[in-house]
mmCIF file of C-alpha atoms in Angstrom:
data_model
loop_
_atom_site.group_PDB
_atom_site.id
_atom_site.type_symbol
_atom_site.label_atom_id
_atom_site.label_comp_id
_atom_site.label_asym_id
_atom_site.label_seq_id
_atom_site.Cartn_x
_atom_site.Cartn_y
_atom_site.Cartn_z
ATOM 1 C CA UNK A 1 -28.418 -46.152 72.956
ATOM 2 C CA UNK A 2 -30.231 -44.490 70.079
ATOM 3 C CA UNK A 3 -31.136 -40.996 71.389
ATOM 4 C CA UNK A 4 -33.858 -40.459 68.777
ATOM 5 C CA UNK A 5 -35.760 -43.628 69.589
ATOM 6 C CA UNK A 6 -34.824 -43.643 73.284
ATOM 7 C CA UNK A 7 -34.067 -47.370 73.231
ATOM 8 C CA UNK A 8 -31.049 -49.613 73.310
ATOM 9 C CA UNK A 9 -31.130 -50.942 69.737
ATOM 10 C CA UNK A 10 -28.648 -53.666 70.578
ATOM 11 C CA UNK A 11 -30.892 -55.185 73.256
ATOM 12 C CA UNK A 12 -34.303 -54.815 71.584
ATOM 13 C CA UNK A 13 -34.511 -57.188 68.622
ATOM 14 C CA UNK A 14 -37.727 -55.542 67.364
ATOM 15 C CA UNK A 15 -35.881 -52.258 66.860
ATOM 16 C CA UNK A 16 -33.582 -54.007 64.422
ATOM 17 C CA UNK A 17 -36.526 -55.599 62.554
ATOM 18 C CA UNK A 18 -38.230 -52.235 61.914
ATOM 19 C CA UNK A 19 -37.956 -48.891 63.734
ATOM 20 C CA UNK A 20 -41.770 -48.644 63.885
ATOM 21 C CA UNK A 21 -41.747 -51.472 66.416
ATOM 22 C CA UNK A 22 -39.497 -49.443 68.704
ATOM 23 C CA UNK A 23 -41.555 -46.261 68.760
ATOM 24 C CA UNK A 24 -43.324 -45.233 71.921
ATOM 25 C CA UNK A 25 -45.713 -42.855 70.159
ATOM 26 C CA UNK A 26 -48.684 -45.035 69.339
ATOM 27 C CA UNK A 27 -52.296 -43.984 69.268
ATOM 28 C CA UNK A 28 -55.550 -45.931 69.543
ATOM 29 C CA UNK A 29 -58.951 -44.303 69.161
ATOM 30 C CA UNK A 30 -62.592 -45.243 69.483
ATOM 31 C CA UNK A 31 -64.928 -43.652 66.956
ATOM 32 C CA UNK A 32 -67.894 -42.119 68.755
ATOM 33 C CA UNK A 33 -71.477 -42.061 67.527
ATOM 34 C CA UNK A 34 -72.088 -38.509 68.729
ATOM 35 C CA UNK A 35 -70.385 -35.464 70.195
ATOM 36 C CA UNK A 36 -69.605 -35.432 73.917
ATOM 37 C CA UNK A 37 -70.627 -32.736 76.368
ATOM 38 C CA UNK A 38 -67.266 -31.047 76.941
ATOM 39 C CA UNK A 39 -68.143 -29.614 80.359
ATOM 40 C CA UNK A 40 -69.247 -33.024 81.654
ATOM 41 C CA UNK A 41 -66.130 -34.582 80.135
ATOM 42 C CA UNK A 42 -63.840 -32.048 81.824
ATOM 43 C CA UNK A 43 -65.548 -32.685 85.162
ATOM 44 C CA UNK A 44 -65.153 -36.453 84.714
ATOM 45 C CA UNK A 45 -61.474 -36.167 83.790
ATOM 46 C CA UNK A 46 -60.755 -34.009 86.839
ATOM 47 C CA UNK A 47 -62.481 -36.715 88.887
ATOM 48 C CA UNK A 48 -60.170 -39.304 87.268
ATOM 49 C CA UNK A 49 -57.195 -37.355 88.612
ATOM 50 C CA UNK A 50 -58.716 -36.844 92.047
ATOM 51 C CA UNK A 51 -59.767 -40.493 92.426
ATOM 52 C CA UNK A 52 -56.475 -41.918 91.045
ATOM 53 C CA UNK A 53 -58.167 -43.790 88.190
ATOM 54 C CA UNK A 54 -55.082 -43.346 86.018
ATOM 55 C CA UNK A 55 -52.388 -43.073 88.681
ATOM 56 C CA UNK A 56 -50.154 -45.484 86.735
ATOM 57 C CA UNK A 57 -50.092 -43.008 83.817
ATOM 58 C CA UNK A 58 -49.250 -40.093 86.177
ATOM 59 C CA UNK A 59 -52.001 -37.605 85.245
ATOM 60 C CA UNK A 60 -50.940 -33.963 85.327
ATOM 61 C CA UNK A 61 -53.845 -31.788 84.189
ATOM 62 C CA UNK A 62 -56.952 -31.426 82.066
ATOM 63 C CA UNK A 63 -56.829 -29.002 79.146
ATOM 64 C CA UNK A 64 -59.769 -27.498 77.263
ATOM 65 C CA UNK A 65 -59.171 -26.709 73.589
ATOM 66 C CA UNK A 66 -62.838 -26.393 72.624
ATOM 67 C CA UNK A 67 -62.039 -23.104 70.875
ATOM 68 C CA UNK A 68 -60.370 -25.111 68.080
ATOM 69 C CA UNK A 69 -62.599 -26.182 65.199
ATOM 70 C CA UNK A 70 -60.790 -29.488 64.586
ATOM 71 C CA UNK A 71 -58.316 -31.475 66.622
ATOM 72 C CA UNK A 72 -58.157 -32.299 70.303
ATOM 73 C CA UNK A 73 -60.972 -30.609 72.214
ATOM 74 C CA UNK A 74 -60.330 -31.892 75.748
ATOM 75 C CA UNK A 75 -57.180 -33.621 77.002
ATOM 76 C CA UNK A 76 -56.204 -35.507 80.121
ATOM 77 C CA UNK A 77 -52.467 -34.870 80.046
ATOM 78 C CA UNK A 78 -50.365 -37.579 81.673
ATOM 79 C CA UNK A 79 -46.655 -38.244 81.981
ATOM 80 C CA UNK A 80 -46.884 -41.381 79.835
ATOM 81 C CA UNK A 81 -49.458 -40.160 77.316
ATOM 82 C CA UNK A 82 -52.672 -38.298 76.873
ATOM 83 C CA UNK A 83 -56.325 -39.141 76.638
ATOM 84 C CA UNK A 84 -58.133 -36.837 74.263
ATOM 85 C CA UNK A 85 -61.552 -36.159 72.861
ATOM 86 C CA UNK A 86 -60.869 -35.242 69.233
ATOM 87 C CA UNK A 87 -63.052 -33.765 66.516
ATOM 88 C CA UNK A 88 -62.155 -33.939 62.823
ATOM 89 C CA UNK A 89 -65.101 -32.636 60.820
ATOM 90 C CA UNK A 90 -67.937 -35.050 61.605
ATOM 91 C CA UNK A 91 -65.635 -37.654 63.175
ATOM 92 C CA UNK A 92 -65.529 -37.679 66.986
ATOM 93 C CA UNK A 93 -63.015 -39.944 68.737
ATOM 94 C CA UNK A 94 -61.760 -40.810 72.185
ATOM 95 C CA UNK A 95 -58.013 -41.359 71.775
ATOM 96 C CA UNK A 96 -55.140 -42.596 73.915
ATOM 97 C CA UNK A 97 -51.760 -41.468 72.612
ATOM 98 C CA UNK A 98 -48.677 -42.919 74.282
ATOM 99 C CA UNK A 99 -45.714 -40.565 74.567
ATOM 100 C CA UNK A 100 -43.362 -42.728 76.571
ATOM 101 C CA UNK A 101 -43.750 -46.150 78.055
ATOM 102 C CA UNK A 102 -42.345 -48.646 80.476
ATOM 103 C CA UNK A 103 -42.970 -51.625 78.187
ATOM 104 C CA UNK A 104 -40.126 -52.783 75.953
ATOM 105 C CA UNK A 105 -41.851 -54.769 73.220
ATOM 106 C CA UNK A 106 -44.333 -53.394 70.687
ATOM 107 C CA UNK A 107 -47.069 -55.925 71.393
ATOM 108 C CA UNK A 108 -47.084 -55.092 75.109
ATOM 109 C CA UNK A 109 -47.135 -51.342 74.361
ATOM 110 C CA UNK A 110 -50.043 -51.832 71.956
ATOM 111 C CA UNK A 111 -52.040 -53.920 74.427
ATOM 112 C CA UNK A 112 -51.330 -51.404 77.188
ATOM 113 C CA UNK A 113 -52.624 -48.565 75.003
ATOM 114 C CA UNK A 114 -55.791 -50.570 74.306
ATOM 115 C CA UNK A 115 -56.237 -51.259 78.015
ATOM 116 C CA UNK A 116 -55.905 -47.569 78.937
ATOM 117 C CA UNK A 117 -58.305 -46.474 76.181
ATOM 118 C CA UNK A 118 -60.962 -49.074 76.977
ATOM 119 C CA UNK A 119 -60.686 -48.430 80.717
ATOM 120 C CA UNK A 120 -61.156 -44.695 80.085
ATOM 121 C CA UNK A 121 -64.159 -45.361 77.847
ATOM 122 C CA UNK A 122 -65.761 -47.579 80.488
ATOM 123 C CA UNK A 123 -65.179 -45.031 83.265
ATOM 124 C CA UNK A 124 -66.435 -42.150 81.121
ATOM 125 C CA UNK A 125 -69.507 -44.181 80.187
ATOM 126 C CA UNK A 126 -70.258 -44.490 83.909
ATOM 127 C CA UNK A 127 -69.747 -40.744 84.523
ATOM 128 C CA UNK A 128 -72.668 -38.370 84.997
ATOM 129 C CA UNK A 129 -73.449 -36.314 81.920
ATOM 130 C CA UNK A 130 -70.991 -38.087 79.614
ATOM 131 C CA UNK A 131 -73.052 -39.926 77.013
ATOM 132 C CA UNK A 132 -70.218 -41.915 75.473
ATOM 133 C CA UNK A 133 -71.415 -44.253 72.738
ATOM 134 C CA UNK A 134 -68.632 -45.819 70.701
ATOM 135 C CA UNK A 135 -69.145 -47.313 67.270
ATOM 136 C CA UNK A 136 -69.003 -51.012 67.914
ATOM 137 C CA UNK A 137 -66.199 -53.141 66.592
ATOM 138 C CA UNK A 138 -63.751 -50.518 65.311
ATOM 139 C CA UNK A 139 -60.529 -49.083 66.737
ATOM 140 C CA UNK A 140 -58.283 -46.638 64.870
ATOM 141 C CA UNK A 141 -54.514 -47.081 65.174
ATOM 142 C CA UNK A 142 -51.732 -44.672 64.241
ATOM 143 C CA UNK A 143 -48.046 -44.262 64.931
ATOM 144 C CA UNK A 144 -47.236 -40.624 65.640
ATOM 145 C CA UNK A 145 -43.536 -40.845 64.829
ATOM 146 C CA UNK A 146 -42.636 -39.971 61.240
ATOM 147 C CA UNK A 147 -38.945 -40.697 61.748
ATOM 148 C CA UNK A 148 -39.331 -44.242 63.059
ATOM 149 C CA UNK A 149 -42.532 -45.051 61.198
ATOM 150 C CA UNK A 150 -43.007 -43.277 57.890
ATOM 151 C CA UNK A 151 -46.452 -43.734 56.338
ATOM 152 C CA UNK A 152 -45.335 -46.578 54.068
ATOM 153 C CA UNK A 153 -46.055 -50.147 53.035
ATOM 154 C CA UNK A 154 -43.015 -51.297 55.048
ATOM 155 C CA UNK A 155 -44.353 -49.728 58.240
ATOM 156 C CA UNK A 156 -47.792 -51.252 57.673
ATOM 157 C CA UNK A 157 -46.239 -54.678 57.043
ATOM 158 C CA UNK A 158 -44.228 -54.439 60.274
ATOM 159 C CA UNK A 159 -47.191 -53.563 62.516
ATOM 160 C CA UNK A 160 -50.046 -55.483 60.863
ATOM 161 C CA UNK A 161 -49.351 -58.840 62.594
ATOM 162 C CA UNK A 162 -49.561 -57.101 65.989
ATOM 163 C CA UNK A 163 -52.735 -55.260 64.992
ATOM 164 C CA UNK A 164 -54.308 -58.491 63.751
ATOM 165 C CA UNK A 165 -53.511 -60.223 67.035
ATOM 166 C CA UNK A 166 -54.985 -57.382 69.107
ATOM 167 C CA UNK A 167 -58.051 -57.153 66.849
ATOM 168 C CA UNK A 168 -58.679 -60.870 67.262
ATOM 169 C CA UNK A 169 -58.301 -60.658 71.047
ATOM 170 C CA UNK A 170 -60.709 -57.708 71.301
ATOM 171 C CA UNK A 171 -63.095 -58.872 68.575
ATOM 172 C CA UNK A 172 -62.765 -55.626 66.628
ATOM 173 C CA UNK A 173 -61.500 -54.305 63.326
ATOM 174 C CA UNK A 174 -58.374 -52.179 63.667
ATOM 175 C CA UNK A 175 -58.037 -49.423 61.092
ATOM 176 C CA UNK A 176 -54.488 -48.307 60.415
ATOM 177 C CA UNK A 177 -54.520 -44.538 59.996
ATOM 178 C CA UNK A 178 -51.645 -42.686 58.335
ATOM 179 C CA UNK A 179 -49.891 -39.651 59.782
ATOM 180 C CA UNK A 180 -52.630 -37.360 58.476
ATOM 181 C CA UNK A 181 -55.347 -38.807 60.682
ATOM 182 C CA UNK A 182 -58.142 -38.135 58.213
ATOM 183 C CA UNK A 183 -56.452 -40.340 55.603
ATOM 184 C CA UNK A 184 -56.857 -44.072 56.086
ATOM 185 C CA UNK A 185 -54.184 -46.452 54.907
ATOM 186 C CA UNK A 186 -55.330 -49.509 53.000
#
């Protein structure tokens, strides 16, 4: 067992191929066309907890960080990850960031993250007062694990086939974002 990656590297062939494929800390984000009403968003996220919309992710709480100029503004904190409304300058995103997962292989973890994010976007779009309009056809992807996945050509080469497969399935373009989320990798 590798304590840093929290996986059995002898049983997971992807971990041997590249450590990036073993990480649990992946992030997918929708770029939004406009800012969200934070109060309406907080109300909707509390309703998600109350109505068990994300029971499989084990939601814990909603946090309001609107006092920060950039970064996460509102978070739905869950055992397995967090859903956040982020602001970086003029860029507004709805992001799912996995922290730990039940899925063993990278492709399944990636598809699960996409499912959670798109389900959240759909539910928020149906919520009163949350005018969620995503830019069509684009998802942003990042690995939030510098040890297992340094921002390098090798990491990009390891994950790109999985991103291409997901992008084709969803009919979107997936943008690979480096560790500094405002910097896009080519």
